[in-house]
Amino acid sequence: MAVMLQGIPASAGIAIGPAFFFEPAVLNQEPLSAGCAEDPENEWYRFTLALDKARDEVAALRDKTAAELGPEKAEIFASHLSILKDPEFLAEVRRNIFESHKDAASAVRETGDMFIGLMKQLEDELFTGRIHDIEDIVGRLVLHIAGSEASSLALVQPSVVAAVDLTPSQTAQLDRNLVLGFITEEGSAVSHSSILARSLGLPAVVGLGSLQALAQGTTIIVDGTSGKVILDPEPEMLMDYEKKRRVYELELGLIKEYAGKPSLTRDGTTIEIAANIGSLKDLEAVQRNGADGIGLFRTEFMFMDRTTMPTEDEQFEVYKHVLSRMQGKPVVIRTLDVGGDKQIPYIHLEPETNPFLGLRAIRLCLQKETLFRTQIRALLRASPYGKLRILLPMIATLEELKKAKALLAEETAALKQQQIPISDDWELGIMIEIPSAALIAESLASEVDFFSIGTNDLTQYTMAADRMNRSVAYLNQGLSPAVLRLVEMTARAAKAQGIWIGVCGELAGDPDLFTLFVGLGVTELSMGAAAIPRIRSRLSKITIGEAEHWAQQARNLHSSEAIHTFISGVFS
Ligand code: PEP
Ligand code: MG
């Protein structure tokens, strides 16, 4: 019998096909001989993966026990969780790995032994129970360290991929010729897997809740526009959705002619419609959809799925390739934005309680200067090959911007001294994606050539709602009145200083909401390449005066829903 599910629409379109349930497989890894680690960073990474799994498991056990047997019985798991978060415990594991060069499992065992030894010395009955807790935790961690995740995303036939969640690198691994679409239990419309789905033009629905009952090969219908998913559909449902799929594709075909047209409003104003990319693989879609440039190259993807840092020369080759391939069209390359949900194993990061509020993006780059300097040098060396715009992510203060600029100036001077050619007319911009940056946009504007608004993070941080958490996904949907005001403030500051402003968050590619940005003075919109023809077609139907008028009306509305209803109404 058909099962209907409602999730969060993440990427428009309809996919119909057999399910491929992706479960990260477990590989047994032999412990390193004599417990010695050759690569502490890797051991620390294996430990952090195990730690995450253990924390999730224990939290789930705690909740289940509390529900079934009452809160008292659940206390034991609360206590296990507190050990898994204990800074002293974590610091000792870390010391064992980095200073005593132990492999992850030995480091955990030795830490456990040390804690147990200390408790025994205290000869207090109270601690006897605690000793069992530590033994339990050590056992759980070692078990997880012994198995490490392996990707089994190799599809053998066209399939709809189902998963608990897909990390950005797993999404990037999907075979584009065989994946029809995907559905996930977790996630929100602005998690990075959703963003990638849109840029690949893959229908996707996320945040569906448990899919554990789904059998491999079950036929699935994914409606990425409405967020509906049907498992094992009845024959008439299949026919109905097959029709819808054809209509959608026909419509896409009609819009496609806009791939080759200029990006003009009805009254002839040019708005740059650019593409967001994560790797060189995306360039084909950029060209196919006729992007006016690259408005966001998320360089962090280049650092993922490898075990060592890309060298300056490797990075230089990639940047040079993108710039040359775009043949003089502008290319915005964002400096490394890791942290949050984007982790890189070999950049050793301390575990953080709130990674999205932690050492992410420019914060990390300013702390790990060598890493930043390497990327800057590669970018500057590539600058003569096209129209380069360097973009700094997650700027929160003027001081951060000045520090980054000082490093850029130092590397420019050093390259010039070495007589390495660099262009004089590359531009520098910052992402406006933290409310503090929008609030001080005026002082930031005098230091840069452009702003690019990251609506994904600007929404997340304004609403204090984790963009990965499906329980609060409703706060990350659409354009809230609060974010609209921050965009307006930013645009006003940019205008006052005479710099241009773009939007590269997901809302830039929303077929209705983009008009409000244009109405506020945004002159560049950057989106997943697949969205370009539709936005360009819509742009050709409006005038700047209309967009300004709608933006003024929208700013008086009091909810995301009201804004959306209003602006979608103007097109119908
Ligand atoms: C954003 O935050 O809107 C953005 C474009 O950056 P990312 O999604 O990579 O955080
Ligand atoms: Mg961001």
XYZ file of C-alpha atoms and ligand atoms in Angstrom:
583
model
C 0.000 0.000 0.000
C 1.213 3.481 -0.805
C 2.744 5.517 2.015
C 2.542 9.295 1.774
C 5.146 11.401 3.528
C 5.492 15.148 3.846
C 8.945 16.669 4.145
C 10.679 19.941 3.412
C 10.863 20.794 -0.311
C 14.590 21.143 -1.003
C 14.942 21.138 -4.771
C 12.138 21.427 -7.339
C 11.164 18.772 -9.865
C 9.765 15.253 -9.862
C 11.754 12.033 -9.620
C 10.303 8.546 -9.918
C 12.383 5.422 -9.469
C 13.614 2.615 -7.227
C 14.985 3.474 -3.800
C 18.628 3.081 -3.011
C 18.950 3.335 0.742
C 22.383 4.640 1.573
C 23.791 3.415 4.836
C 27.376 4.303 5.548
C 29.002 0.870 5.714
C 31.246 -0.145 8.562
C 34.758 -1.209 7.769
C 36.787 -3.049 10.310
C 40.119 -1.431 10.717
C 42.921 -3.261 12.360
C 44.217 -1.297 15.302
C 47.662 0.035 14.623
C 50.398 -2.132 15.998
C 51.641 -1.292 19.475
C 48.950 1.380 19.708
C 51.168 3.922 17.972
C 49.786 6.533 15.624
C 51.655 7.768 12.591
C 49.180 10.509 11.857
C 47.777 12.115 15.027
C 45.463 14.410 13.065
C 43.824 11.389 11.471
C 43.555 9.589 14.803
C 41.929 12.654 16.310
C 39.496 12.752 13.423
C 38.610 9.070 13.917
C 38.064 9.785 17.578
C 35.765 12.771 16.865
C 33.668 10.666 14.479
C 33.303 7.978 17.131
C 32.508 10.615 19.730
C 29.692 12.063 17.611
C 28.167 8.634 17.089
C 28.442 7.708 20.738
C 26.839 10.989 21.816
C 23.929 10.512 19.416
C 23.391 6.936 20.545
C 23.503 7.756 24.227
C 21.164 10.735 23.826
C 18.686 8.515 21.952
C 18.932 5.857 24.675
C 18.364 8.484 27.337
C 15.214 9.784 25.610
C 13.858 6.295 24.921
C 14.461 5.165 28.489
C 12.902 8.313 29.915
C 9.806 7.798 27.765
C 9.455 4.093 28.540
C 10.743 3.740 32.087
C 10.726 7.247 33.512
C 13.347 9.968 34.066
C 15.086 8.262 36.990
C 16.068 5.259 34.919
C 17.313 7.580 32.197
C 19.778 9.267 34.544
C 22.472 6.738 33.817
C 22.559 7.830 30.174
C 22.565 11.486 31.138
C 25.627 10.681 33.189
C 27.251 8.847 30.230
C 26.562 11.864 28.068
C 28.233 14.132 30.588
C 31.394 12.004 30.387
C 31.279 12.205 26.592
C 31.216 15.991 26.919
C 33.648 16.292 29.825
C 36.420 18.716 28.742
C 38.983 16.943 30.972
C 38.196 13.564 29.458
C 38.438 14.979 25.923
C 41.634 16.896 26.710
C 43.275 13.719 28.050
C 42.364 11.734 24.912
C 43.784 14.550 22.849
C 46.986 14.613 24.883
C 47.367 10.859 24.449
C 46.999 11.225 20.683
C 49.110 14.293 20.046
C 51.728 14.089 22.771
C 52.005 10.364 23.448
C 51.313 9.472 19.785
C 48.699 6.842 20.614
C 46.178 5.616 18.106
C 42.586 6.688 18.812
C 41.452 3.438 20.490
C 44.512 3.200 22.759
C 44.175 6.875 23.642
C 40.589 6.303 24.762
C 41.465 3.144 26.730
C 44.352 4.841 28.499
C 42.247 7.866 29.323
C 39.574 5.572 30.781
C 42.193 3.701 32.837
C 43.591 6.946 34.165
C 40.182 8.228 35.274
C 39.278 4.878 36.834
C 42.637 4.805 38.656
C 41.975 8.249 40.119
C 38.532 7.225 41.314
C 39.786 4.062 42.919
C 42.269 6.101 44.901
C 39.396 8.107 46.333
C 37.856 4.931 47.791
C 34.449 6.510 47.776
C 31.425 4.321 47.125
C 29.897 7.095 45.140
C 32.571 6.640 42.525
C 32.091 2.898 42.048
C 29.081 3.509 39.827
C 31.035 6.163 38.002
C 33.748 3.596 37.224
C 31.166 1.409 35.469
C 29.990 4.414 33.522
C 33.500 5.105 32.297
C 34.036 1.460 31.337
C 30.810 1.537 29.385
C 31.736 4.743 27.587
C 35.231 3.524 26.751
C 33.760 0.306 25.298
C 31.292 2.235 23.188
C 33.923 4.636 21.844
C 36.404 1.884 21.032
C 33.709 -0.024 19.164
C 32.996 2.991 17.009
C 36.659 3.722 16.444
C 37.139 0.139 15.244
C 34.668 0.723 12.441
C 34.974 3.709 10.183
C 32.558 5.026 7.675
C 32.901 3.996 4.091
C 30.847 5.370 1.305
C 28.721 2.893 -0.597
C 27.161 5.403 -2.880
C 28.020 3.483 -6.036
C 24.699 3.255 -7.884
C 24.186 0.525 -10.456
C 20.931 1.779 -11.977
C 18.980 5.060 -12.043
C 17.785 5.427 -8.448
C 16.295 7.730 -5.865
C 18.838 7.931 -3.050
C 17.410 7.758 0.466
C 19.541 8.426 3.548
C 19.429 9.571 7.125
C 21.358 12.593 5.950
C 23.894 13.300 3.277
C 26.999 15.259 4.093
C 28.108 17.755 1.459
C 30.883 15.414 0.376
C 28.532 12.429 0.100
C 26.156 14.519 -1.999
C 29.055 15.561 -4.155
C 29.961 11.871 -4.677
C 26.559 10.976 -6.155
C 26.854 9.692 -9.696
C 25.086 12.414 -11.648
C 24.176 10.034 -14.450
C 22.341 7.616 -12.188
C 20.885 9.612 -9.332
C 17.302 10.686 -10.063
C 16.762 12.608 -6.855
C 17.117 12.152 -3.127
C 15.242 12.094 0.136
C 16.642 12.373 3.655
C 15.410 11.964 7.195
C 17.282 15.032 8.452
C 18.221 18.407 7.005
C 16.545 21.636 5.982
C 16.150 23.591 2.756
C 19.424 25.395 3.407
C 21.574 22.472 4.493
C 24.411 22.004 2.062
C 23.058 18.781 0.589
C 19.886 20.685 -0.413
C 21.964 23.456 -1.918
C 23.911 20.933 -3.960
C 20.700 19.236 -5.101
C 19.461 22.537 -6.465
C 22.692 23.267 -8.223
C 22.568 19.820 -9.821
C 18.888 20.300 -10.713
C 18.042 17.124 -8.746
C 14.576 16.882 -7.167
C 14.985 16.497 -3.404
C 12.914 16.400 -0.236
C 14.572 16.526 3.189
C 13.554 16.414 6.850
C 11.183 13.461 6.347
C 11.778 11.768 9.695
C 12.483 8.046 9.952
C 12.854 6.147 6.670
C 14.156 2.987 8.343
C 11.161 0.935 7.132
C 12.013 1.684 3.520
C 13.132 -1.441 1.631
C 15.808 -1.251 -1.063
C 14.251 -1.043 -4.503
C 10.839 0.278 -3.373
C 9.400 2.595 -6.004
C 9.434 6.204 -4.810
C 7.900 9.389 -6.126
C 9.690 12.550 -5.012
C 7.940 15.866 -5.547
C 10.676 18.349 -4.718
C 8.358 21.303 -5.325
C 5.710 20.418 -2.735
C 7.839 18.257 -0.418
C 5.592 15.204 -0.939
C 7.108 11.743 -1.104
C 5.138 8.616 -1.976
C 6.556 5.175 -1.218
C 5.190 2.255 -3.187
C 2.627 4.318 -5.130
C -0.586 2.888 -6.621
C -0.542 2.601 -10.451
C -2.826 5.638 -10.918
C -0.572 7.776 -8.692
C 2.377 6.734 -10.806
C 0.555 7.761 -13.981
C -0.480 11.048 -12.442
C 3.063 11.926 -11.348
C 4.548 10.723 -14.611
C 2.313 13.304 -16.318
C 3.360 16.005 -13.839
C 7.003 15.137 -14.435
C 6.581 15.559 -18.188
C 4.778 18.899 -17.795
C 7.559 20.123 -15.476
C 10.225 19.108 -17.951
C 8.338 20.666 -20.834
C 8.174 23.923 -18.905
C 11.885 23.672 -18.190
C 12.463 23.206 -21.910
C 10.533 26.402 -22.656
C 12.481 28.403 -20.117
C 15.773 27.031 -21.403
C 15.830 29.521 -24.255
C 16.628 32.109 -21.580
C 19.977 30.417 -21.054
C 21.185 32.234 -24.140
C 19.589 35.629 -23.489
C 20.924 38.706 -21.694
C 19.806 39.323 -18.109
C 17.589 42.357 -18.519
C 14.512 43.721 -16.813
C 11.575 44.677 -19.043
C 12.796 48.283 -18.951
C 16.317 47.339 -19.928
C 18.307 47.321 -16.672
C 21.018 44.690 -16.492
C 21.105 42.460 -13.417
C 24.000 40.025 -13.349
C 22.674 36.463 -12.989
C 25.560 34.291 -11.916
C 26.089 30.722 -10.742
C 27.160 29.155 -7.465
C 29.673 26.339 -7.851
C 31.423 23.903 -5.533
C 33.879 22.346 -7.957
C 35.102 22.290 -11.530
C 32.506 19.605 -12.235
C 29.825 22.295 -12.012
C 31.289 24.381 -14.821
C 29.503 22.418 -17.494
C 26.099 23.350 -16.012
C 27.293 26.954 -15.635
C 27.986 27.129 -19.340
C 24.842 25.206 -20.334
C 22.625 27.591 -18.392
C 24.365 30.711 -19.678
C 25.514 32.228 -16.383
C 26.788 35.816 -16.551
C 29.615 34.772 -14.260
C 30.366 32.811 -11.125
C 28.869 34.569 -8.124
C 30.131 32.111 -5.532
C 32.801 29.437 -5.738
C 32.640 27.546 -2.430
C 36.301 26.542 -2.353
C 35.945 24.360 0.755
C 34.658 21.461 -1.358
C 38.066 21.319 -2.994
C 39.561 20.634 0.445
C 37.168 17.773 1.227
C 37.465 14.097 0.312
C 41.217 14.088 0.576
C 43.717 13.455 3.271
C 46.069 16.370 2.775
C 45.744 20.061 2.130
C 45.759 21.098 -1.542
C 49.074 22.835 -2.172
C 49.373 26.426 -3.365
C 50.157 25.181 -6.872
C 47.172 22.815 -6.933
C 44.870 25.600 -5.827
C 46.394 28.009 -8.321
C 45.653 25.559 -11.161
C 42.001 25.246 -10.108
C 41.448 29.007 -9.792
C 43.272 29.653 -13.049
C 41.108 27.055 -14.780
C 37.838 28.609 -13.577
C 38.936 32.137 -14.462
C 40.166 31.138 -17.925
C 37.094 29.047 -18.658
C 34.808 31.995 -17.811
C 36.627 34.097 -20.438
C 36.552 37.480 -18.755
C 33.186 37.034 -17.059
C 33.432 37.802 -13.336
C 34.345 34.977 -10.971
C 33.732 35.376 -7.239
C 35.962 32.971 -5.335
C 35.208 32.653 -1.654
C 38.039 31.899 0.726
C 37.752 28.765 2.804
C 34.505 28.401 4.757
C 35.039 25.316 6.914
C 33.586 24.589 10.303
C 29.849 24.293 10.957
C 28.613 21.293 8.949
C 31.646 21.332 6.669
C 34.504 19.532 8.358
C 37.890 18.733 6.924
C 39.622 15.822 8.641
C 43.192 17.003 8.312
C 42.520 20.523 9.629
C 42.421 19.581 13.211
C 39.577 21.327 14.949
C 38.703 21.028 18.603
C 35.257 19.519 19.123
C 32.803 22.365 19.586
C 29.455 22.455 21.356
C 27.999 24.838 18.769
C 30.020 24.458 15.573
C 27.951 26.989 13.613
C 28.815 29.556 16.283
C 32.386 28.450 16.520
C 35.658 28.588 14.677
C 34.267 28.776 11.163
C 35.305 30.428 7.879
C 37.316 33.664 8.283
C 37.662 33.049 12.027
C 39.526 29.829 11.345
C 41.543 31.372 8.514
C 42.724 34.214 10.717
C 43.791 31.710 13.334
C 45.452 29.329 10.891
C 47.319 31.975 8.945
C 49.448 29.632 6.872
C 46.378 27.992 5.445
C 44.866 31.385 4.595
C 48.086 32.799 3.163
C 48.460 29.753 0.903
C 44.978 30.265 -0.491
C 45.445 34.006 -0.928
C 48.704 33.503 -2.782
C 47.096 30.973 -5.100
C 44.225 33.381 -5.764
C 46.457 36.381 -6.413
C 48.652 34.354 -8.747
C 45.535 33.320 -10.694
C 44.248 36.913 -10.922
C 45.780 37.709 -14.354
C 43.731 34.915 -15.963
C 40.316 36.574 -15.732
C 38.083 38.873 -13.720
C 38.701 37.817 -10.138
C 36.605 38.835 -7.157
C 37.788 37.542 -3.789
C 35.055 37.040 -1.203
C 35.621 36.705 2.558
C 33.001 34.649 4.426
C 31.540 35.191 7.910
C 32.915 38.653 8.576
C 31.425 39.826 11.885
C 33.586 42.836 12.720
C 35.603 45.579 11.070
C 38.714 44.271 12.848
C 38.419 40.870 11.157
C 38.117 42.545 7.774
C 41.136 44.755 8.431
C 43.197 41.795 9.566
C 42.308 39.833 6.432
C 43.110 42.864 4.280
C 46.482 43.248 5.975
C 47.347 39.638 5.133
C 46.217 40.190 1.546
C 48.414 43.290 1.330
C 51.412 41.397 2.731
C 51.039 38.545 0.267
C 50.526 40.982 -2.618
C 53.740 42.772 -1.681
C 55.623 39.494 -1.332
C 54.464 38.242 -4.734
C 55.367 41.533 -6.361
C 58.781 41.396 -4.828
C 59.242 37.937 -6.294
C 58.118 39.445 -9.618
C 55.208 37.061 -9.881
C 52.557 38.694 -12.073
C 49.290 39.621 -10.388
C 46.429 41.699 -11.710
C 45.765 45.163 -10.313
C 42.044 45.145 -10.814
C 40.737 42.201 -8.852
C 37.957 43.125 -6.437
C 37.523 42.387 -2.746
C 34.158 41.696 -1.166
C 32.687 40.267 1.992
C 29.737 38.056 2.702
C 27.024 39.728 4.727
C 25.698 36.695 6.545
C 26.005 37.597 10.211
C 23.537 40.161 11.569
C 26.384 42.177 13.123
C 27.820 42.733 9.631
C 24.492 44.005 8.324
C 24.225 46.333 11.313
C 27.677 47.853 10.715
C 27.453 47.630 6.923
C 28.284 51.312 6.563
C 31.727 51.031 8.094
C 32.416 47.751 6.283
C 31.344 49.214 2.938
C 34.134 51.771 2.944
C 36.715 48.953 3.072
C 35.564 46.760 0.156
C 34.444 46.775 -3.473
C 31.281 44.747 -2.977
C 28.958 42.931 -0.617
C 27.426 39.529 -1.221
C 24.513 38.644 1.028
C 24.413 35.052 2.263
C 20.745 34.640 3.058
C 21.260 31.063 4.295
C 23.429 32.057 7.210
C 21.916 35.496 7.630
C 18.594 33.753 8.260
C 20.147 31.091 10.493
C 21.903 33.641 12.679
C 19.074 36.185 12.735
C 16.526 33.570 13.749
C 18.964 31.691 16.032
C 17.864 28.496 14.245
C 20.431 25.867 13.210
C 20.079 25.455 9.454
C 20.679 21.686 9.773
C 17.976 21.062 12.358
C 14.663 19.973 10.922
C 12.789 20.768 14.133
C 13.428 24.465 13.577
C 13.442 24.362 9.770
C 10.290 26.492 9.705
C 12.404 29.427 10.939
C 14.815 29.015 8.053
C 12.195 29.024 5.313
C 11.418 31.935 3.039
C 12.314 35.547 3.685
C 11.454 36.783 7.147
C 10.607 40.439 7.775
C 13.705 40.616 10.015
C 16.052 39.401 7.294
C 14.351 41.649 4.734
C 15.173 44.629 6.940
C 18.796 43.562 7.307
C 19.054 43.241 3.516
C 17.552 46.703 3.161
C 20.056 48.187 5.642
C 22.934 46.505 3.860
C 21.769 47.700 0.458
C 21.395 51.252 1.756
C 24.932 51.218 3.162
C 26.322 49.840 -0.108
C 24.555 52.548 -2.092
C 25.822 55.289 0.231
C 29.414 54.121 -0.299
C 28.944 53.500 -4.023
C 29.751 49.787 -3.971
C 27.753 47.075 -5.708
C 25.792 44.426 -3.865
C 24.785 40.857 -4.712
C 22.932 37.980 -3.097
C 24.419 34.490 -3.236
C 22.273 32.716 -0.641
C 19.577 30.335 -1.817
C 16.868 33.004 -1.880
C 18.620 34.661 -4.831
C 17.291 31.800 -6.968
C 13.751 31.923 -5.596
C 11.518 32.707 -8.590
C 9.414 35.167 -6.581
C 11.603 36.557 -3.804
C 14.506 37.577 -6.038
C 12.402 40.548 -7.189
C 12.518 42.045 -3.693
C 16.318 42.025 -3.722
C 16.305 43.737 -7.112
C 13.823 46.271 -5.709
C 16.239 47.037 -2.869
C 19.150 47.770 -5.202
C 20.849 44.381 -5.616
C 22.538 44.163 -9.022
C 23.901 40.622 -8.913
C 22.099 37.373 -8.063
C 23.990 34.120 -7.768
C 22.305 30.718 -7.615
C 22.530 27.048 -8.523
C 23.102 27.070 -12.294
C 19.874 25.148 -12.992
C 17.794 28.079 -11.676
C 19.297 30.684 -14.021
C 16.967 30.427 -17.058
C 13.839 30.646 -14.892
C 15.066 33.712 -12.984
C 16.171 35.381 -16.202
C 12.791 34.722 -17.769
C 11.037 36.227 -14.746
C 13.400 39.212 -14.686
C 12.483 40.009 -18.281
C 8.862 40.485 -17.177
C 9.386 43.131 -14.503
C 10.630 46.707 -14.353
C 12.940 48.203 -11.753
C 10.179 50.605 -10.700
C 7.808 47.691 -10.060
C 10.431 45.801 -8.076
C 11.098 48.901 -5.941
C 7.421 49.340 -5.297
C 6.982 45.659 -4.292
C 9.987 45.849 -1.974
C 8.432 48.846 -0.215
C 5.135 47.013 0.166
C 6.793 43.813 1.363
C 8.682 45.608 4.119
C 5.373 46.433 5.792
C 4.353 42.781 6.041
C 4.748 40.858 9.260
C 5.579 37.257 8.385
C 7.579 35.227 5.871
C 4.340 33.698 4.714
C 2.705 37.075 4.104
C 5.757 38.242 2.157
C 5.719 35.113 0.044
C 1.985 35.218 -0.625
C 2.239 38.860 -1.619
C 5.192 38.496 -3.965
C 4.049 35.279 -5.613
C 0.702 37.033 -6.222
C 2.305 39.688 -8.408
C 3.356 37.051 -10.935
C 0.073 35.186 -11.183
C 24.972 31.693 2.755
O 25.213 31.553 3.944
O 23.912 32.198 2.324
C 25.951 31.248 1.749
C 25.795 31.529 0.479
O 27.011 30.509 2.181
P 26.944 28.967 2.618
O 25.578 28.456 2.241
O 28.041 28.286 1.911
O 27.140 29.042 4.079
Mg 27.219 31.087 4.582
